[in-house]
mmCIF file of C-alpha atoms and ligand atoms in Angstrom:
data_model
loop_
_atom_site.group_PDB
_atom_site.id
_atom_site.type_symbol
_atom_site.label_atom_id
_atom_site.label_comp_id
_atom_site.label_asym_id
_atom_site.label_seq_id
_atom_site.Cartn_x
_atom_site.Cartn_y
_atom_site.Cartn_z
ATOM 1 C CA UNK Y 1 10.787 138.120 22.037
ATOM 2 C CA UNK Y 2 13.606 140.539 21.228
ATOM 3 C CA UNK Y 3 16.859 138.962 20.182
ATOM 4 C CA UNK Y 4 19.721 139.563 22.683
ATOM 5 C CA UNK Y 5 21.595 142.040 20.474
ATOM 6 C CA UNK Y 6 18.507 144.221 20.334
ATOM 7 C CA UNK Y 7 18.647 144.573 24.098
ATOM 8 C CA UNK Y 8 22.073 146.082 23.627
ATOM 9 C CA UNK Y 9 21.143 148.273 20.647
ATOM 10 C CA UNK Y 10 17.978 149.764 22.120
ATOM 11 C CA UNK Y 11 19.630 151.858 24.870
ATOM 12 C CA UNK Y 12 22.192 153.084 22.321
ATOM 13 C CA UNK Y 13 19.399 154.163 19.960
ATOM 14 C CA UNK Y 14 17.643 155.911 22.820
ATOM 15 C CA UNK Y 15 20.808 157.820 23.694
ATOM 16 C CA UNK Y 16 21.294 158.802 20.055
ATOM 17 C CA UNK Y 17 17.718 160.017 19.857
ATOM 18 C CA UNK Y 18 18.119 162.152 22.956
ATOM 19 C CA UNK Y 19 21.351 163.589 21.546
ATOM 20 C CA UNK Y 20 19.665 164.352 18.233
ATOM 21 C CA UNK Y 21 16.753 166.151 19.871
ATOM 22 C CA UNK Y 22 19.038 168.085 22.201
ATOM 23 C CA UNK Y 23 21.593 169.229 19.644
ATOM 24 C CA UNK Y 24 20.614 168.623 16.029
ATOM 25 C CA UNK Y 25 16.881 168.107 15.857
ATOM 26 C CA UNK Y 26 15.806 171.486 17.135
ATOM 27 C CA UNK Y 27 17.625 173.412 14.449
ATOM 28 C CA UNK Y 28 16.156 171.532 11.488
ATOM 29 C CA UNK Y 29 12.759 171.912 13.058
ATOM 30 C CA UNK Y 30 13.059 175.686 12.985
ATOM 31 C CA UNK Y 31 13.974 175.744 9.273
ATOM 32 C CA UNK Y 32 11.639 173.132 7.917
ATOM 33 C CA UNK Y 33 8.130 172.306 9.039
ATOM 34 C CA UNK Y 34 7.726 169.005 10.888
ATOM 35 C CA UNK Y 35 6.400 166.126 8.837
ATOM 36 C CA UNK Y 36 2.837 166.461 10.103
ATOM 37 C CA UNK Y 37 2.835 170.187 9.297
ATOM 38 C CA UNK Y 38 3.803 169.631 5.678
ATOM 39 C CA UNK Y 39 1.292 169.731 2.859
ATOM 40 C CA UNK Y 40 0.753 166.120 1.800
ATOM 41 C CA UNK Y 41 0.865 165.747 -1.982
ATOM 42 C CA UNK Y 42 -0.080 162.352 -3.419
ATOM 43 C CA UNK Y 43 0.610 161.649 -7.092
ATOM 44 C CA UNK Y 44 -0.388 158.630 -9.120
ATOM 45 C CA UNK Y 45 2.759 158.311 -11.291
ATOM 46 C CA UNK Y 46 6.435 158.663 -10.461
ATOM 47 C CA UNK Y 47 6.785 161.299 -13.229
ATOM 48 C CA UNK Y 48 4.402 163.598 -11.370
ATOM 49 C CA UNK Y 49 6.128 163.018 -8.019
ATOM 50 C CA UNK Y 50 9.411 164.035 -9.643
ATOM 51 C CA UNK Y 51 7.790 167.171 -11.092
ATOM 52 C CA UNK Y 52 6.337 168.105 -7.694
ATOM 53 C CA UNK Y 53 9.709 167.475 -6.017
ATOM 54 C CA UNK Y 54 11.347 169.906 -8.441
ATOM 55 C CA UNK Y 55 8.946 172.599 -7.226
ATOM 56 C CA UNK Y 56 9.074 171.724 -3.516
ATOM 57 C CA UNK Y 57 10.125 174.624 -1.262
ATOM 58 C CA UNK Y 58 10.455 172.128 1.619
ATOM 59 C CA UNK Y 59 6.878 172.537 2.768
ATOM 60 C CA UNK Y 60 5.527 169.608 0.731
ATOM 61 C CA UNK Y 61 5.587 165.910 1.554
ATOM 62 C CA UNK Y 62 5.299 164.132 -1.776
ATOM 63 C CA UNK Y 63 4.417 160.514 -2.357
ATOM 64 C CA UNK Y 64 3.744 158.563 -5.548
ATOM 65 C CA UNK Y 65 1.324 155.634 -5.498
ATOM 66 C CA UNK Y 66 3.082 153.865 -8.391
ATOM 67 C CA UNK Y 67 6.722 152.878 -8.131
ATOM 68 C CA UNK Y 68 9.197 151.864 -10.855
ATOM 69 C CA UNK Y 69 7.919 149.320 -13.356
ATOM 70 C CA UNK Y 70 4.245 149.732 -12.485
ATOM 71 C CA UNK Y 71 1.805 149.840 -15.410
ATOM 72 C CA UNK Y 72 -0.573 152.771 -14.811
ATOM 73 C CA UNK Y 73 -3.099 151.455 -17.355
ATOM 74 C CA UNK Y 74 -3.704 148.412 -15.165
ATOM 75 C CA UNK Y 75 -2.949 149.852 -11.729
ATOM 76 C CA UNK Y 76 -5.605 149.115 -9.127
ATOM 77 C CA UNK Y 77 -5.245 151.026 -5.860
ATOM 78 C CA UNK Y 78 -4.924 148.969 -2.675
ATOM 79 C CA UNK Y 79 -6.764 149.984 0.471
ATOM 80 C CA UNK Y 80 -3.605 151.701 1.696
ATOM 81 C CA UNK Y 81 -3.411 153.690 -1.575
ATOM 82 C CA UNK Y 82 -7.009 154.776 -1.065
ATOM 83 C CA UNK Y 83 -6.170 155.822 2.491
ATOM 84 C CA UNK Y 84 -3.289 157.941 1.150
ATOM 85 C CA UNK Y 85 -5.596 159.655 -1.343
ATOM 86 C CA UNK Y 86 -8.047 160.358 1.488
ATOM 87 C CA UNK Y 87 -5.261 161.798 3.654
ATOM 88 C CA UNK Y 88 -3.802 163.889 0.852
ATOM 89 C CA UNK Y 89 -4.068 167.669 0.870
ATOM 90 C CA UNK Y 90 -3.415 167.811 -2.881
ATOM 91 C CA UNK Y 91 -3.693 165.073 -5.527
ATOM 92 C CA UNK Y 92 -1.885 165.139 -8.862
ATOM 93 C CA UNK Y 93 -2.789 162.644 -11.549
ATOM 94 C CA UNK Y 94 -2.005 162.285 -15.209
ATOM 95 C CA UNK Y 95 -5.532 162.035 -16.596
ATOM 96 C CA UNK Y 96 -6.561 161.506 -20.247
ATOM 97 C CA UNK Y 97 -7.635 158.036 -19.040
ATOM 98 C CA UNK Y 98 -4.100 156.945 -18.139
ATOM 99 C CA UNK Y 99 -5.231 155.734 -14.733
ATOM 100 C CA UNK Y 100 -7.941 153.616 -16.311
ATOM 101 C CA UNK Y 101 -8.888 151.678 -13.186
ATOM 102 C CA UNK Y 102 -8.842 154.722 -10.878
ATOM 103 C CA UNK Y 103 -10.911 157.119 -12.928
ATOM 104 C CA UNK Y 104 -14.007 157.169 -10.721
ATOM 105 C CA UNK Y 105 -12.065 157.224 -7.480
ATOM 106 C CA UNK Y 106 -10.014 160.219 -8.629
ATOM 107 C CA UNK Y 107 -13.091 162.078 -9.798
ATOM 108 C CA UNK Y 108 -14.762 161.502 -6.439
ATOM 109 C CA UNK Y 109 -11.657 162.749 -4.624
ATOM 110 C CA UNK Y 110 -11.612 165.837 -6.824
ATOM 111 C CA UNK Y 111 -14.944 166.886 -5.301
ATOM 112 C CA UNK Y 112 -13.395 166.940 -1.837
ATOM 113 C CA UNK Y 113 -9.957 168.451 -2.344
ATOM 114 C CA UNK Y 114 -7.680 170.038 -4.936
ATOM 115 C CA UNK Y 115 -6.972 167.311 -7.495
ATOM 116 C CA UNK Y 116 -5.397 168.193 -10.809
ATOM 117 C CA UNK Y 117 -5.422 165.979 -13.914
ATOM 118 C CA UNK Y 118 -2.248 167.484 -15.335
ATOM 119 C CA UNK Y 119 -2.650 166.037 -18.847
ATOM 120 C CA UNK Y 120 -6.149 167.483 -19.094
ATOM 121 C CA UNK Y 121 -4.851 171.048 -18.748
ATOM 122 C CA UNK Y 122 -3.269 170.723 -22.196
ATOM 123 C CA UNK Y 123 -4.995 172.489 -25.035
ATOM 124 C CA UNK Y 124 -7.302 169.955 -26.771
ATOM 125 C CA UNK Y 125 -5.645 170.695 -30.090
ATOM 126 C CA UNK Y 126 -2.364 169.255 -28.807
ATOM 127 C CA UNK Y 127 -3.844 166.054 -27.403
ATOM 128 C CA UNK Y 128 -3.495 163.031 -29.683
ATOM 129 C CA UNK Y 129 -6.254 160.487 -30.105
ATOM 130 C CA UNK Y 130 -5.492 156.947 -28.983
ATOM 131 C CA UNK Y 131 -5.575 153.848 -31.163
ATOM 132 C CA UNK Y 132 -8.699 152.521 -29.492
ATOM 133 C CA UNK Y 133 -9.606 155.395 -27.202
ATOM 134 C CA UNK Y 134 -10.463 159.079 -27.501
ATOM 135 C CA UNK Y 135 -7.120 160.169 -25.997
ATOM 136 C CA UNK Y 136 -3.535 159.066 -26.070
ATOM 137 C CA UNK Y 137 -2.481 159.724 -22.465
ATOM 138 C CA UNK Y 138 1.336 159.641 -22.923
ATOM 139 C CA UNK Y 139 1.729 163.432 -23.211
ATOM 140 C CA UNK Y 140 4.920 163.575 -21.061
ATOM 141 C CA UNK Y 141 6.909 162.206 -24.000
ATOM 142 C CA UNK Y 142 6.736 165.710 -25.523
ATOM 143 C CA UNK Y 143 8.875 167.877 -23.235
ATOM 144 C CA UNK Y 144 7.023 171.092 -24.154
ATOM 145 C CA UNK Y 145 3.751 169.574 -22.936
ATOM 146 C CA UNK Y 146 5.454 168.536 -19.696
ATOM 147 C CA UNK Y 147 6.678 172.118 -19.317
ATOM 148 C CA UNK Y 148 3.114 173.307 -19.622
ATOM 149 C CA UNK Y 149 2.173 170.851 -16.856
ATOM 150 C CA UNK Y 150 4.863 172.318 -14.591
ATOM 151 C CA UNK Y 151 3.272 175.759 -14.910
ATOM 152 C CA UNK Y 152 -0.154 174.406 -13.976
ATOM 153 C CA UNK Y 153 1.136 172.475 -10.980
ATOM 154 C CA UNK Y 154 3.182 175.428 -9.740
ATOM 155 C CA UNK Y 155 0.055 177.610 -9.931
ATOM 156 C CA UNK Y 156 -1.896 175.084 -7.858
ATOM 157 C CA UNK Y 157 0.873 174.848 -5.255
ATOM 158 C CA UNK Y 158 1.002 178.653 -4.981
ATOM 159 C CA UNK Y 159 -2.721 178.788 -4.429
ATOM 160 C CA UNK Y 160 -2.581 176.143 -1.688
ATOM 161 C CA UNK Y 161 0.668 177.321 -0.094
ATOM 162 C CA UNK Y 162 0.765 181.100 -0.723
ATOM 163 C CA UNK Y 163 3.496 181.698 1.876
ATOM 164 C CA UNK Y 164 5.984 180.128 -0.536
ATOM 165 C CA UNK Y 165 4.744 181.803 -3.716
ATOM 166 C CA UNK Y 166 8.076 183.378 -4.591
ATOM 167 C CA UNK Y 167 9.921 180.069 -4.178
ATOM 168 C CA UNK Y 168 7.434 178.252 -6.404
ATOM 169 C CA UNK Y 169 7.918 180.923 -9.075
ATOM 170 C CA UNK Y 170 11.694 180.639 -8.906
ATOM 171 C CA UNK Y 171 11.729 176.847 -8.887
ATOM 172 C CA UNK Y 172 9.209 176.646 -11.697
ATOM 173 C CA UNK Y 173 11.269 178.991 -13.831
ATOM 174 C CA UNK Y 174 14.457 177.076 -13.097
ATOM 175 C CA UNK Y 175 12.904 173.698 -13.878
ATOM 176 C CA UNK Y 176 11.256 174.962 -17.066
ATOM 177 C CA UNK Y 177 14.619 176.310 -18.184
ATOM 178 C CA UNK Y 178 16.128 172.828 -17.712
ATOM 179 C CA UNK Y 179 13.233 171.337 -19.649
ATOM 180 C CA UNK Y 180 13.812 173.768 -22.518
ATOM 181 C CA UNK Y 181 17.445 172.602 -22.600
ATOM 182 C CA UNK Y 182 16.253 169.004 -22.554
ATOM 183 C CA UNK Y 183 13.877 169.665 -25.446
ATOM 184 C CA UNK Y 184 16.617 171.084 -27.652
ATOM 185 C CA UNK Y 185 19.030 168.296 -26.629
ATOM 186 C CA UNK Y 186 16.509 165.681 -27.779
ATOM 187 C CA UNK Y 187 15.617 167.590 -30.937
ATOM 188 C CA UNK Y 188 19.191 168.018 -32.129
ATOM 189 C CA UNK Y 189 20.227 164.477 -31.154
ATOM 190 C CA UNK Y 190 17.303 162.916 -33.020
ATOM 191 C CA UNK Y 191 17.930 165.104 -36.070
ATOM 192 C CA UNK Y 192 21.346 163.444 -36.462
ATOM 193 C CA UNK Y 193 19.646 160.167 -37.452
ATOM 194 C CA UNK Y 194 19.400 159.553 -41.214
ATOM 195 C CA UNK Y 195 15.885 160.372 -42.409
ATOM 196 C CA UNK Y 196 15.054 156.859 -43.641
ATOM 197 C CA UNK Y 197 16.062 155.485 -40.230
ATOM 198 C CA UNK Y 198 13.931 157.862 -38.210
ATOM 199 C CA UNK Y 199 11.594 155.013 -37.416
ATOM 200 C CA UNK Y 200 10.914 154.041 -33.843
ATOM 201 C CA UNK Y 201 9.617 150.490 -33.737
ATOM 202 C CA UNK Y 202 8.468 149.941 -30.171
ATOM 203 C CA UNK Y 203 6.495 147.567 -28.039
ATOM 204 C CA UNK Y 204 3.758 149.798 -26.748
ATOM 205 C CA UNK Y 205 2.109 152.863 -28.117
ATOM 206 C CA UNK Y 206 3.652 155.253 -25.585
ATOM 207 C CA UNK Y 207 5.889 157.107 -28.040
ATOM 208 C CA UNK Y 208 3.508 158.831 -30.431
ATOM 209 C CA UNK Y 209 3.897 162.227 -28.703
ATOM 210 C CA UNK Y 210 7.655 161.728 -28.848
ATOM 211 C CA UNK Y 211 7.425 160.952 -32.559
ATOM 212 C CA UNK Y 212 5.295 164.019 -33.270
ATOM 213 C CA UNK Y 213 7.521 166.346 -31.254
ATOM 214 C CA UNK Y 214 10.897 165.138 -32.479
ATOM 215 C CA UNK Y 215 10.177 163.989 -36.011
ATOM 216 C CA UNK Y 216 10.108 160.207 -35.871
ATOM 217 C CA UNK Y 217 7.751 157.728 -37.428
ATOM 218 C CA UNK Y 218 6.500 155.508 -34.600
ATOM 219 C CA UNK Y 219 5.447 151.976 -35.480
ATOM 220 C CA UNK Y 220 3.820 149.700 -32.908
ATOM 221 C CA UNK Y 221 5.184 146.233 -32.418
ATOM 222 C CA UNK Y 222 1.959 145.196 -30.715
ATOM 223 C CA UNK Y 223 0.098 142.415 -32.406
ATOM 224 C CA UNK Y 224 3.489 141.047 -33.236
ATOM 225 C CA UNK Y 225 2.497 137.453 -32.957
ATOM 226 C CA UNK Y 226 3.007 134.591 -35.349
ATOM 227 C CA UNK Y 227 -0.114 132.919 -34.047
ATOM 228 C CA UNK Y 228 -2.604 134.682 -36.326
ATOM 229 C CA UNK Y 229 -2.505 135.431 -40.007
ATOM 230 C CA UNK Y 230 -2.757 139.176 -39.337
ATOM 231 C CA UNK Y 231 0.143 138.921 -36.917
ATOM 232 C CA UNK Y 232 2.201 137.076 -39.489
ATOM 233 C CA UNK Y 233 1.447 139.691 -42.145
ATOM 234 C CA UNK Y 234 2.359 142.478 -39.709
ATOM 235 C CA UNK Y 235 5.712 140.806 -38.970
ATOM 236 C CA UNK Y 236 6.375 140.396 -42.687
ATOM 237 C CA UNK Y 237 5.537 144.079 -43.353
ATOM 238 C CA UNK Y 238 7.796 145.198 -40.531
ATOM 239 C CA UNK Y 239 10.615 142.981 -41.786
ATOM 240 C CA UNK Y 240 10.297 144.481 -45.271
ATOM 241 C CA UNK Y 241 10.312 148.022 -43.867
ATOM 242 C CA UNK Y 242 13.364 147.249 -41.731
ATOM 243 C CA UNK Y 243 15.258 145.827 -44.683
ATOM 244 C CA UNK Y 244 14.212 148.524 -47.191
ATOM 245 C CA UNK Y 245 14.985 151.418 -44.884
ATOM 246 C CA UNK Y 246 18.040 149.793 -43.318
ATOM 247 C CA UNK Y 247 16.706 150.215 -39.775
ATOM 248 C CA UNK Y 248 19.288 148.656 -37.452
ATOM 249 C CA UNK Y 249 17.340 148.474 -34.174
ATOM 250 C CA UNK Y 250 13.904 147.821 -32.751
ATOM 251 C CA UNK Y 251 12.978 148.652 -29.174
ATOM 252 C CA UNK Y 252 10.908 146.701 -26.747
ATOM 253 C CA UNK Y 253 9.863 146.834 -23.189
ATOM 254 C CA UNK Y 254 10.321 143.922 -20.876
ATOM 255 C CA UNK Y 255 6.691 142.836 -21.260
ATOM 256 C CA UNK Y 256 7.031 141.730 -24.880
ATOM 257 C CA UNK Y 257 7.739 138.014 -25.296
ATOM 258 C CA UNK Y 258 11.201 137.396 -26.653
ATOM 259 C CA UNK Y 259 9.954 134.876 -29.188
ATOM 260 C CA UNK Y 260 8.049 137.600 -31.052
ATOM 261 C CA UNK Y 261 11.172 139.670 -31.468
ATOM 262 C CA UNK Y 262 13.064 136.542 -32.507
ATOM 263 C CA UNK Y 263 10.390 135.849 -35.105
ATOM 264 C CA UNK Y 264 10.865 139.359 -36.470
ATOM 265 C CA UNK Y 265 14.639 138.953 -36.543
ATOM 266 C CA UNK Y 266 14.219 135.691 -38.427
ATOM 267 C CA UNK Y 267 12.006 137.332 -41.061
ATOM 268 C CA UNK Y 268 14.500 140.146 -41.477
ATOM 269 C CA UNK Y 269 17.370 137.726 -41.961
ATOM 270 C CA UNK Y 270 15.294 135.843 -44.579
ATOM 271 C CA UNK Y 271 15.270 139.098 -46.499
ATOM 272 C CA UNK Y 272 19.020 139.331 -46.143
ATOM 273 C CA UNK Y 273 19.005 141.993 -43.401
ATOM 274 C CA UNK Y 274 19.772 142.128 -39.720
ATOM 275 C CA UNK Y 275 18.022 143.877 -36.873
ATOM 276 C CA UNK Y 276 19.079 144.108 -33.274
ATOM 277 C CA UNK Y 277 17.202 144.720 -30.080
ATOM 278 C CA UNK Y 278 17.887 148.139 -28.566
ATOM 279 C CA UNK Y 279 18.098 149.112 -24.941
ATOM 280 C CA UNK Y 280 14.848 149.083 -22.999
ATOM 281 C CA UNK Y 281 13.000 152.372 -23.165
ATOM 282 C CA UNK Y 282 11.203 153.869 -20.196
ATOM 283 C CA UNK Y 283 7.646 154.921 -20.852
ATOM 284 C CA UNK Y 284 4.980 154.771 -18.178
ATOM 285 C CA UNK Y 285 7.161 154.766 -15.081
ATOM 286 C CA UNK Y 286 10.537 156.190 -14.214
ATOM 287 C CA UNK Y 287 13.535 154.016 -13.368
ATOM 288 C CA UNK Y 288 14.662 153.213 -9.818
ATOM 289 C CA UNK Y 289 15.000 156.252 -7.565
ATOM 290 C CA UNK Y 290 18.755 156.008 -7.042
ATOM 291 C CA UNK Y 291 19.477 156.013 -10.784
ATOM 292 C CA UNK Y 292 19.530 158.844 -13.296
ATOM 293 C CA UNK Y 293 16.500 157.257 -15.003
ATOM 294 C CA UNK Y 294 14.633 157.782 -11.747
ATOM 295 C CA UNK Y 295 14.062 161.422 -12.728
ATOM 296 C CA UNK Y 296 11.987 162.687 -15.641
ATOM 297 C CA UNK Y 297 14.969 164.459 -17.217
ATOM 298 C CA UNK Y 298 17.217 161.414 -16.763
ATOM 299 C CA UNK Y 299 14.566 159.090 -18.200
ATOM 300 C CA UNK Y 300 14.129 161.244 -21.331
ATOM 301 C CA UNK Y 301 17.919 161.454 -21.764
ATOM 302 C CA UNK Y 302 18.241 157.680 -21.429
ATOM 303 C CA UNK Y 303 15.528 157.078 -24.043
ATOM 304 C CA UNK Y 304 17.079 159.579 -26.436
ATOM 305 C CA UNK Y 305 20.526 158.005 -26.120
ATOM 306 C CA UNK Y 306 19.123 154.519 -26.633
ATOM 307 C CA UNK Y 307 17.215 155.616 -29.749
ATOM 308 C CA UNK Y 308 19.996 157.707 -31.282
ATOM 309 C CA UNK Y 309 22.692 155.110 -30.686
ATOM 310 C CA UNK Y 310 20.437 152.278 -31.845
ATOM 311 C CA UNK Y 311 19.625 154.050 -35.104
ATOM 312 C CA UNK Y 312 23.134 155.213 -35.925
ATOM 313 C CA UNK Y 313 22.910 158.912 -35.018
ATOM 314 C CA UNK Y 314 25.268 160.991 -32.887
ATOM 315 C CA UNK Y 315 24.396 162.495 -29.534
ATOM 316 C CA UNK Y 316 24.523 166.230 -29.021
ATOM 317 C CA UNK Y 317 26.535 167.197 -25.934
ATOM 318 C CA UNK Y 318 24.210 167.801 -22.987
ATOM 319 C CA UNK Y 319 24.201 171.259 -21.447
ATOM 320 C CA UNK Y 320 25.398 171.458 -17.838
ATOM 321 C CA UNK Y 321 21.845 172.328 -16.793
ATOM 322 C CA UNK Y 322 20.936 168.744 -17.619
ATOM 323 C CA UNK Y 323 23.425 166.973 -15.433
ATOM 324 C CA UNK Y 324 21.081 165.631 -12.796
ATOM 325 C CA UNK Y 325 22.092 165.923 -9.194
ATOM 326 C CA UNK Y 326 21.651 162.546 -7.596
HETATM 327 ZN ZN1 LIG Z 1 1.245 153.504 -21.574
#
């Protein structure tokens, strides 16, 4: 049963719809293809959806399977995700085993339609090995590798949507220019940190590309547990490093139990030092869509600020090209 106020609202909505079709709707239709005429691009991660959106001439409908806060290493597609992949005209995924539970599905899809593993287009020599796997998949943490990905994706879009070739070229150039500005912003901001403090102690191993690109030593906080002897030794070693090198901040992600960080802080204070917990860093998913961290550029700027401020450096002023339009 409809509630009484609905009975009032429905005719109003119908009138609005008629008005829209008669006056406004027709015009937009002429400029932009209708939804069902658009090329349907499905991405696994939110980073890739943001990249595709930056290249979109208006002829693409882009959807990401994973939203904010989703762990791609553990992500299992639902039946509706599988339906989206089947409907898609183009699939973009990260590759290098990031989507661990979707590997086979994506490879099967790739036999039927254009599907690009963006991370796997990177020259092998630039791909890092993982701790316990042949590849470290977190290549987007190095902006120059992300730039390379933009070129590959733009080329695929041009091939599939040749009518808009010139727009893809222009948008790709514009976005890669912004990324070059982002790269130098990160580089100069990180270089302001004292050398002995250029240590990024983080929860998960997502920052090794960042460390290689921008000159930081990245130390994993994983295995930071007081429950085993190895864990205890690791905590003690970290505490000594923090005290010796006067590292003011460690960084975690929400998934790391607070007690482990507290145990580390306790060890550091035993040695006469002090260490604080920095702002949460974004790694495998972007922030919420309506925030600056909901874009790739905004997410990298957020991480850089958190790291630089946490470790006592000074931020370089961001170029106007980097001020994201929300
Ligand atoms: Zn990860």
